[in-house]
PDB file of C-alpha atoms and ligand atoms in Angstrom:
ATOM      1  CA  MET A   1      19.916  13.109  -4.384  1.00 92.00           C
ATOM      2  CA  ILE A   2      16.604  12.278  -2.708  1.00 97.00           C
ATOM      3  CA  ALA A   3      15.107  15.523  -4.026  1.00 98.00           C
ATOM      4  CA  GLU A   4      16.173  14.729  -7.582  1.00 98.00           C
ATOM      5  CA  ASN A   5      14.973  11.136  -7.372  1.00 98.00           C
ATOM      6  CA  LEU A   6      11.616  12.266  -6.044  1.00 98.00           C
ATOM      7  CA  ALA A   7      11.249  14.802  -8.820  1.00 98.00           C
ATOM      8  CA  GLU A   8      12.093  12.165 -11.391  1.00 98.00           C
ATOM      9  CA  VAL A   9       9.643   9.622  -9.987  1.00 98.00           C
ATOM     10  CA  ARG A  10       6.915  12.281  -9.983  1.00 98.00           C
ATOM     11  CA  GLU A  11       7.735  13.163 -13.559  1.00 98.00           C
ATOM     12  CA  ARG A  12       7.540   9.515 -14.611  1.00 98.00           C
ATOM     13  CA  ILE A  13       4.193   9.131 -12.838  1.00 98.00           C
ATOM     14  CA  SER A  14       2.890  12.226 -14.639  1.00 98.00           C
ATOM     15  CA  ARG A  15       3.955  10.880 -17.984  1.00 98.00           C
ATOM     16  CA  ALA A  16       2.287   7.520 -17.335  1.00 98.00           C
ATOM     17  CA  ILE A  17      -0.881   9.376 -16.287  1.00 98.00           C
ATOM     18  CA  GLN A  18      -0.842  11.409 -19.484  1.00 98.00           C
ATOM     19  CA  LYS A  19      -0.105   8.400 -21.634  1.00 97.00           C
ATOM     20  CA  SER A  20      -3.135   6.598 -20.248  1.00 97.00           C
ATOM     21  CA  GLY A  21      -5.439   9.617 -20.363  1.00 97.00           C
ATOM     22  CA  ARG A  22      -6.103   9.676 -16.622  1.00 97.00           C
ATOM     23  CA  LYS A  23      -6.760  12.716 -14.438  1.00 97.00           C
ATOM     24  CA  PRO A  24      -3.580  14.548 -13.354  1.00 94.00           C
ATOM     25  CA  ASP A  25      -4.106  14.070  -9.613  1.00 95.00           C
ATOM     26  CA  SER A  26      -5.469  10.527  -9.715  1.00 97.00           C
ATOM     27  CA  VAL A  27      -2.293   8.850  -8.418  1.00 98.00           C
ATOM     28  CA  ARG A  28      -0.638   9.354  -5.044  1.00 98.00           C
ATOM     29  CA  LEU A  29       2.984   8.509  -4.408  1.00 98.00           C
ATOM     30  CA  ILE A  30       3.742   6.530  -1.244  1.00 98.00           C
ATOM     31  CA  THR A  31       7.392   7.108  -0.366  1.00 98.00           C
ATOM     32  CA  VAL A  32       8.449   3.772   1.110  1.00 98.00           C
ATOM     33  CA  SER A  33      10.717   4.683   4.006  1.00 98.00           C
ATOM     34  CA  LYS A  34      11.275   1.248   5.578  1.00 98.00           C
ATOM     35  CA  GLN A  35      14.846   0.791   6.828  1.00 97.00           C
ATOM     36  CA  MET A  36      15.521   4.506   6.249  1.00 97.00           C
ATOM     37  CA  SER A  37      16.689   6.732   9.086  1.00 97.00           C
ATOM     38  CA  VAL A  38      14.603   9.657  10.286  1.00 98.00           C
ATOM     39  CA  ASP A  39      17.250  11.986   8.814  1.00 97.00           C
ATOM     40  CA  ARG A  40      16.724  10.587   5.354  1.00 98.00           C
ATOM     41  CA  ILE A  41      12.960  10.596   5.725  1.00 98.00           C
ATOM     42  CA  GLU A  42      13.145  14.247   6.835  1.00 98.00           C
ATOM     43  CA  GLU A  43      15.134  14.958   3.705  1.00 98.00           C
ATOM     44  CA  ALA A  44      12.369  13.392   1.637  1.00 98.00           C
ATOM     45  CA  ARG A  45       9.805  15.441   3.523  1.00 98.00           C
ATOM     46  CA  THR A  46      11.742  18.625   2.816  1.00 97.00           C
ATOM     47  CA  SER A  47      11.765  17.586  -0.834  1.00 97.00           C
ATOM     48  CA  GLY A  48       7.988  17.362  -0.860  1.00 97.00           C
ATOM     49  CA  ALA A  49       7.154  13.768   0.068  1.00 98.00           C
ATOM     50  CA  VAL A  50       3.896  13.704   2.032  1.00 98.00           C
ATOM     51  CA  VAL A  51       2.931  10.050   2.436  1.00 98.00           C
ATOM     52  CA  PHE A  52       5.363   7.533   3.917  1.00 98.00           C
ATOM     53  CA  GLY A  53       5.063   3.750   3.813  1.00 98.00           C
ATOM     54  CA  GLU A  54       6.431   1.527   6.576  1.00 98.00           C
ATOM     55  CA  ASN A  55       6.314  -2.253   6.796  1.00 97.00           C
ATOM     56  CA  LYS A  56       7.063  -2.987  10.450  1.00 97.00           C
ATOM     57  CA  ILE A  57       5.078  -1.667  13.381  1.00 96.00           C
ATOM     58  CA  GLN A  58       8.064  -1.638  15.773  1.00 96.00           C
ATOM     59  CA  GLU A  59      10.073   0.375  13.264  1.00 97.00           C
ATOM     60  CA  ALA A  60       7.250   2.699  12.280  1.00 98.00           C
ATOM     61  CA  ILE A  61       6.068   3.822  15.712  1.00 97.00           C
ATOM     62  CA  PRO A  62       9.329   5.479  16.854  1.00 97.00           C
ATOM     63  CA  LYS A  63       9.633   7.215  13.479  1.00 98.00           C
ATOM     64  CA  ILE A  64       6.099   8.530  13.767  1.00 98.00           C
ATOM     65  CA  GLU A  65       6.808   9.618  17.353  1.00 97.00           C
ATOM     66  CA  GLN A  66       9.770  11.620  16.100  1.00 98.00           C
ATOM     67  CA  MET A  67       8.337  13.057  12.919  1.00 97.00           C
ATOM     68  CA  GLY A  68       4.679  13.406  13.820  1.00 96.00           C
ATOM     69  CA  THR A  69       1.826  13.706  11.368  1.00 96.00           C
ATOM     70  CA  GLU A  70       1.770  17.431  10.677  1.00 95.00           C
ATOM     71  CA  GLY A  71       1.447  17.785   6.915  1.00 96.00           C
ATOM     72  CA  ILE A  72       2.435  14.158   6.329  1.00 98.00           C
ATOM     73  CA  SER A  73       0.757  10.803   6.692  1.00 98.00           C
ATOM     74  CA  TRP A  74       1.855   7.252   7.366  1.00 98.00           C
ATOM     75  CA  HIS A  75       0.703   4.118   5.603  1.00 98.00           C
ATOM     76  CA  PHE A  76       1.333   0.597   6.806  1.00 98.00           C
ATOM     77  CA  ILE A  77       2.278  -1.603   3.852  1.00 98.00           C
ATOM     78  CA  GLY A  78       3.852  -4.710   5.411  1.00 97.00           C
ATOM     79  CA  HIS A  79       2.499  -8.003   6.588  1.00 95.00           C
ATOM     80  CA  LEU A  80       0.555  -7.354   9.779  1.00 95.00           C
ATOM     81  CA  GLN A  81       0.698 -10.074  12.395  1.00 95.00           C
ATOM     82  CA  LYS A  82      -2.434 -10.476  14.470  1.00 96.00           C
ATOM     83  CA  ASN A  83      -0.521 -10.024  17.718  1.00 96.00           C
ATOM     84  CA  LYS A  84       0.668  -6.581  16.520  1.00 96.00           C
ATOM     85  CA  VAL A  85      -2.825  -5.217  15.947  1.00 97.00           C
ATOM     86  CA  LYS A  86      -2.899  -3.830  19.483  1.00 96.00           C
ATOM     87  CA  PHE A  87      -0.063  -1.439  18.552  1.00 96.00           C
ATOM     88  CA  LEU A  88      -2.061   0.207  15.774  1.00 96.00           C
ATOM     89  CA  ASP A  89      -3.232   3.726  16.464  1.00 94.00           C
ATOM     90  CA  GLU A  90      -4.904   6.546  14.587  1.00 96.00           C
ATOM     91  CA  ARG A  91      -1.586   7.777  13.226  1.00 96.00           C
ATOM     92  CA  PHE A  92      -1.710   5.086  10.538  1.00 97.00           C
ATOM     93  CA  ASP A  93      -3.807   6.713   7.872  1.00 98.00           C
ATOM     94  CA  LEU A  94      -4.171   3.579   5.742  1.00 98.00           C
ATOM     95  CA  ILE A  95      -3.252  -0.095   6.101  1.00 98.00           C
ATOM     96  CA  HIS A  96      -2.544  -1.632   2.677  1.00 98.00           C
ATOM     97  CA  SER A  97      -2.059  -5.218   3.676  1.00 98.00           C
ATOM     98  CA  VAL A  98      -5.082  -6.826   5.306  1.00 98.00           C
ATOM     99  CA  ASP A  99      -5.104 -10.372   3.998  1.00 96.00           C
ATOM    100  CA  SER A 100      -7.738 -12.280   5.945  1.00 96.00           C
ATOM    101  CA  LEU A 101     -11.179 -11.781   7.420  1.00 97.00           C
ATOM    102  CA  GLU A 102      -9.787 -12.861  10.764  1.00 97.00           C
ATOM    103  CA  LEU A 103      -7.188 -10.079  10.722  1.00 98.00           C
ATOM    104  CA  ALA A 104      -9.817  -7.559   9.625  1.00 98.00           C
ATOM    105  CA  GLU A 105     -12.038  -8.611  12.506  1.00 98.00           C
ATOM    106  CA  LYS A 106      -9.180  -8.115  14.947  1.00 98.00           C
ATOM    107  CA  ILE A 107      -8.457  -4.628  13.594  1.00 98.00           C
ATOM    108  CA  ALA A 108     -12.158  -3.774  13.629  1.00 98.00           C
ATOM    109  CA  LYS A 109     -12.513  -4.822  17.247  1.00 98.00           C
ATOM    110  CA  HIS A 110      -9.407  -2.898  18.264  1.00 98.00           C
ATOM    111  CA  CYS A 111     -10.617   0.251  16.505  1.00 98.00           C
ATOM    112  CA  GLN A 112     -14.122  -0.013  17.919  1.00 98.00           C
ATOM    113  CA  SER A 113     -12.593  -0.019  21.381  1.00 97.00           C
ATOM    114  CA  GLU A 114     -10.761   3.185  20.418  1.00 96.00           C
ATOM    115  CA  ASN A 115     -13.910   4.658  18.934  1.00 97.00           C
ATOM    116  CA  ARG A 116     -12.506   5.149  15.484  1.00 98.00           C
ATOM    117  CA  VAL A 117     -12.625   3.741  11.984  1.00 98.00           C
ATOM    118  CA  GLN A 118      -9.426   2.458  10.359  1.00 98.00           C
ATOM    119  CA  ARG A 119      -9.145   2.768   6.594  1.00 98.00           C
ATOM    120  CA  ILE A 120      -7.768  -0.425   5.047  1.00 98.00           C
ATOM    121  CA  LEU A 121      -7.022  -2.101   1.745  1.00 98.00           C
ATOM    122  CA  LEU A 122      -7.329  -5.815   1.103  1.00 98.00           C
ATOM    123  CA  GLN A 123      -4.212  -7.536  -0.199  1.00 98.00           C
ATOM    124  CA  VAL A 124      -4.877  -9.979  -3.009  1.00 97.00           C
ATOM    125  CA  ASN A 125      -2.629 -12.544  -4.631  1.00 96.00           C
ATOM    126  CA  VAL A 126      -3.662 -12.111  -8.253  1.00 94.00           C
ATOM    127  CA  SER A 127      -0.746 -13.914  -9.870  1.00 90.00           C
ATOM    128  CA  GLY A 128      -1.924 -17.413  -9.062  1.00 81.00           C
ATOM    129  CA  GLU A 129       1.615 -18.273  -8.048  1.00 76.00           C
ATOM    130  CA  THR A 130       2.465 -19.265  -4.519  1.00 71.00           C
ATOM    131  CA  ALA A 131       2.853 -15.916  -2.842  1.00 66.00           C
ATOM    132  CA  LYS A 132       3.487 -15.583   0.851  1.00 71.00           C
ATOM    133  CA  PHE A 133       0.674 -13.156   1.514  1.00 85.00           C
ATOM    134  CA  GLY A 134      -2.582 -12.032   0.017  1.00 94.00           C
ATOM    135  CA  MET A 135      -5.989 -13.607  -0.426  1.00 96.00           C
ATOM    136  CA  GLU A 136      -6.937 -15.642  -3.436  1.00 96.00           C
ATOM    137  CA  PRO A 137      -9.358 -13.716  -5.688  1.00 96.00           C
ATOM    138  CA  SER A 138     -12.078 -16.328  -5.116  1.00 96.00           C
ATOM    139  CA  GLU A 139     -11.667 -15.961  -1.341  1.00 96.00           C
ATOM    140  CA  LEU A 140     -11.960 -12.179  -1.646  1.00 97.00           C
ATOM    141  CA  GLU A 141     -15.130 -12.462  -3.715  1.00 96.00           C
ATOM    142  CA  LYS A 142     -16.692 -14.762  -1.164  1.00 97.00           C
ATOM    143  CA  GLN A 143     -15.754 -12.600   1.809  1.00 97.00           C
ATOM    144  CA  MET A 144     -16.154  -9.091   0.445  1.00 97.00           C
ATOM    145  CA  ALA A 145     -19.573  -8.673   2.032  1.00 97.00           C
ATOM    146  CA  GLY A 146     -18.126  -9.773   5.378  1.00 98.00           C
ATOM    147  CA  PHE A 147     -15.317  -7.218   5.189  1.00 98.00           C
ATOM    148  CA  SER A 148     -17.681  -4.428   4.243  1.00 97.00           C
ATOM    149  CA  GLN A 149     -19.993  -5.104   7.171  1.00 97.00           C
ATOM    150  CA  LEU A 150     -17.376  -4.795   9.912  1.00 98.00           C
ATOM    151  CA  GLN A 151     -17.727  -1.750  12.163  1.00 97.00           C
ATOM    152  CA  GLY A 152     -14.380  -0.174  12.961  1.00 98.00           C
ATOM    153  CA  ILE A 153     -12.820  -0.599   9.530  1.00 98.00           C
ATOM    154  CA  GLN A 154     -13.541   0.949   6.167  1.00 98.00           C
ATOM    155  CA  VAL A 155     -12.409  -0.959   3.061  1.00 98.00           C
ATOM    156  CA  GLU A 156     -11.090   1.610   0.586  1.00 98.00           C
ATOM    157  CA  GLY A 157      -9.760  -0.704  -2.091  1.00 98.00           C
ATOM    158  CA  LEU A 158      -7.324  -3.450  -3.061  1.00 98.00           C
ATOM    159  CA  MET A 159      -3.580  -3.960  -3.027  1.00 98.00           C
ATOM    160  CA  THR A 160      -1.267  -6.439  -4.721  1.00 97.00           C
ATOM    161  CA  ILE A 161       2.416  -7.311  -5.019  1.00 96.00           C
ATOM    162  CA  PRO A 162       3.024  -9.372  -8.156  1.00 95.00           C
ATOM    163  CA  PRO A 163       5.994 -11.745  -8.236  1.00 92.00           C
ATOM    164  CA  PHE A 164       9.162  -9.839  -9.082  1.00 92.00           C
ATOM    165  CA  ASP A 165       9.894  -9.714 -12.783  1.00 93.00           C
ATOM    166  CA  SER A 166      12.668  -7.570 -14.206  1.00 94.00           C
ATOM    167  CA  ASP A 167      10.444  -6.808 -17.195  1.00 97.00           C
ATOM    168  CA  PRO A 168       7.582  -4.635 -15.886  1.00 97.00           C
ATOM    169  CA  GLU A 169       5.452  -5.535 -18.900  1.00 98.00           C
ATOM    170  CA  ASN A 170       5.095  -8.982 -17.371  1.00 96.00           C
ATOM    171  CA  SER A 171       3.343  -7.410 -14.356  1.00 96.00           C
ATOM    172  CA  ARG A 172       0.720  -5.706 -16.510  1.00 98.00           C
ATOM    173  CA  ARG A 173      -1.743  -8.594 -16.527  1.00 97.00           C
ATOM    174  CA  HIS A 174      -1.562  -8.838 -12.720  1.00 97.00           C
ATOM    175  CA  PHE A 175      -2.328  -5.136 -12.364  1.00 98.00           C
ATOM    176  CA  SER A 176      -5.234  -5.287 -14.788  1.00 98.00           C
ATOM    177  CA  ARG A 177      -6.515  -8.363 -12.960  1.00 97.00           C
ATOM    178  CA  LEU A 178      -6.614  -6.402  -9.696  1.00 98.00           C
ATOM    179  CA  ARG A 179      -8.526  -3.601 -11.418  1.00 98.00           C
ATOM    180  CA  GLU A 180     -11.078  -6.079 -12.810  1.00 98.00           C
ATOM    181  CA  LEU A 181     -11.421  -7.719  -9.438  1.00 98.00           C
ATOM    182  CA  ARG A 182     -12.156  -4.362  -7.854  1.00 98.00           C
ATOM    183  CA  GLU A 183     -14.926  -3.722 -10.396  1.00 98.00           C
ATOM    184  CA  LEU A 184     -16.386  -7.146  -9.733  1.00 97.00           C
ATOM    185  CA  CYS A 185     -16.372  -6.624  -5.956  1.00 97.00           C
ATOM    186  CA  GLU A 186     -17.968  -3.206  -6.366  1.00 98.00           C
ATOM    187  CA  LYS A 187     -20.735  -4.562  -8.562  1.00 97.00           C
ATOM    188  CA  GLN A 188     -21.438  -7.656  -6.514  1.00 96.00           C
ATOM    189  CA  ASN A 189     -21.668  -5.749  -3.251  1.00 96.00           C
ATOM    190  CA  GLY A 190     -22.848  -2.296  -4.267  1.00 96.00           C
ATOM    191  CA  LEU A 191     -19.643  -0.795  -2.904  1.00 96.00           C
ATOM    192  CA  SER A 192     -17.306   1.884  -4.030  1.00 96.00           C
ATOM    193  CA  LEU A 193     -13.649   0.850  -3.747  1.00 98.00           C
ATOM    194  CA  ASN A 194     -11.617   3.854  -4.750  1.00 97.00           C
ATOM    195  CA  GLU A 195      -8.052   2.744  -4.201  1.00 98.00           C
ATOM    196  CA  LEU A 196      -5.786   0.394  -6.120  1.00 98.00           C
ATOM    197  CA  SER A 197      -2.386   0.097  -4.456  1.00 98.00           C
ATOM    198  CA  MET A 198      -0.014  -1.411  -6.990  1.00 98.00           C
ATOM    199  CA  GLY A 199       3.371  -0.677  -8.524  1.00 98.00           C
ATOM    200  CA  MET A 200       6.832  -0.399  -6.957  1.00 98.00           C
ATOM    201  CA  SER A 201      10.154   1.078  -8.121  1.00 98.00           C
ATOM    202  CA  HIS A 202      10.599  -1.254 -11.074  1.00 97.00           C
ATOM    203  CA  ASP A 203       7.039  -1.296 -12.389  1.00 98.00           C
ATOM    204  CA  PHE A 204       5.052   1.721 -11.180  1.00 98.00           C
ATOM    205  CA  GLU A 205       4.545   3.207 -14.633  1.00 98.00           C
ATOM    206  CA  VAL A 206       2.829   0.076 -15.902  1.00 98.00           C
ATOM    207  CA  ALA A 207       0.745   0.042 -12.699  1.00 98.00           C
ATOM    208  CA  VAL A 208      -0.327   3.650 -13.310  1.00 98.00           C
ATOM    209  CA  GLU A 209      -1.298   2.761 -16.862  1.00 98.00           C
ATOM    210  CA  GLU A 210      -3.446  -0.039 -15.452  1.00 98.00           C
ATOM    211  CA  GLY A 211      -5.237   2.195 -12.954  1.00 98.00           C
ATOM    212  CA  ALA A 212      -3.131   2.387  -9.773  1.00 98.00           C
ATOM    213  CA  THR A 213      -4.230   5.177  -7.419  1.00 98.00           C
ATOM    214  CA  LEU A 214      -1.411   4.513  -4.938  1.00 98.00           C
ATOM    215  CA  VAL A 215       2.107   3.550  -5.993  1.00 98.00           C
ATOM    216  CA  ARG A 216       4.599   2.401  -3.359  1.00 98.00           C
ATOM    217  CA  VAL A 217       8.115   3.494  -4.267  1.00 98.00           C
ATOM    218  CA  GLY A 218      11.227   3.077  -2.116  1.00 98.00           C
ATOM    219  CA  THR A 219      14.428   2.248  -3.984  1.00 98.00           C
ATOM    220  CA  ALA A 220      13.854   4.696  -6.836  1.00 98.00           C
ATOM    221  CA  ILE A 221      13.701   7.492  -4.241  1.00 98.00           C
ATOM    222  CA  PHE A 222      16.170   6.491  -1.519  1.00 98.00           C
ATOM    223  CA  GLY A 223      18.465   4.164  -3.447  1.00 97.00           C
ATOM    224  CA  PRO A 224      19.030   0.512  -2.530  1.00 95.00           C
ATOM    225  CA  ARG A 225      18.266  -0.632   1.008  1.00 93.00           C
ATOM    226  CA  PRO A 226      20.716  -2.643   3.079  1.00 84.00           C
ATOM    227  CA  LYS A 227      19.981  -6.273   2.261  1.00 75.00           C
ATOM    228  CA  LEU A 228      18.096  -7.187   5.399  1.00 63.00           C
ATOM    229  CA  ASP A 229      14.946  -9.179   5.571  1.00 53.00           C
ATOM    230  CA  ASP A 230      12.910  -7.121   3.153  1.00 49.00           C
ATOM    231  CA  LYS A 231       9.487  -8.487   3.859  1.00 47.00           C
TER     232      LYS A 231
HETATM  233  C1  PLP B   1       9.520  -2.390   0.160  1.00 67.52           C
HETATM  234  C2  PLP B   1       8.162  -2.320  -0.396  1.00 67.52           C
HETATM  235  C3  PLP B   1       7.876  -1.488  -1.488  1.00 67.52           C
HETATM  236  C4  PLP B   1       8.902  -0.628  -2.181  1.00 67.52           C
HETATM  237  O1  PLP B   1       9.754  -1.399  -2.959  1.00 67.52           O
HETATM  238  P1  PLP B   1      10.843  -0.722  -3.935  1.00 67.52           P
HETATM  239  O2  PLP B   1      11.167  -1.783  -4.877  1.00 67.52           O
HETATM  240  O3  PLP B   1      11.977  -0.311  -3.065  1.00 67.52           O
HETATM  241  O4  PLP B   1      10.185   0.451  -4.557  1.00 67.52           O
HETATM  242  C5  PLP B   1       6.576  -1.461  -1.941  1.00 67.52           C
HETATM  243  N1  PLP B   1       5.606  -2.193  -1.368  1.00 67.52           N
HETATM  244  C6  PLP B   1       5.840  -2.991  -0.322  1.00 67.52           C
HETATM  245  C7  PLP B   1       4.715  -3.772   0.267  1.00 67.52           C
HETATM  246  C8  PLP B   1       7.124  -3.090   0.197  1.00 67.52           C
HETATM  247  O5  PLP B   1       7.355  -3.900   1.238  1.00 67.52           O
END
């Protein structure tokens, strides 16, 4: 089941890549394994999944302890509370969800003390609607230079979660907005921001068409999660 779902998601990504004339290997699939047992994640690994996305530090760490990082990597995609920063370690390859300069400074300080550089993405609220997390585009523009100057972190790109809409076409403008914002930030600061993390189970094809380099897919691979707090 997981193997077939994974194959199908990969196929759909490939088709969206072709449709939009992008390079074949320009999109990476993040298999979102939150709330999934190690057994099921192992099954995904056996089926070829290589990057896993977790949204809670306390849940992620024991999974990483058990499964390790040999041939796989772990991304943190959930809201990161400042008091959890101390639990971050080098086993998190990328953090998708940094949503304030204050949080970035905390991570930077923590990583400097560990003598390493943490790769991060900045989460932006591009929809203009009241979203729980993510910076306003204007705030990002103002602070981009500040983020890029911090020692201990490396900003690799931007991430967004548009408001849920059952019609993925309605997410398209949010995805293209994130892409435009990336270009603006690159130009204004002389930076290169390679990653755009956008698209989930219900809208990843549209996200790929709009330039996503990382898509975060859970349900379409593992099936529905138990209805816990999903944030
Ligand atoms: C849960 C989650 C996903 C995956 O959502 P699905 O709809 O199951 O694909 C993607 N991104 C983030 C930030 C999530 O928390």
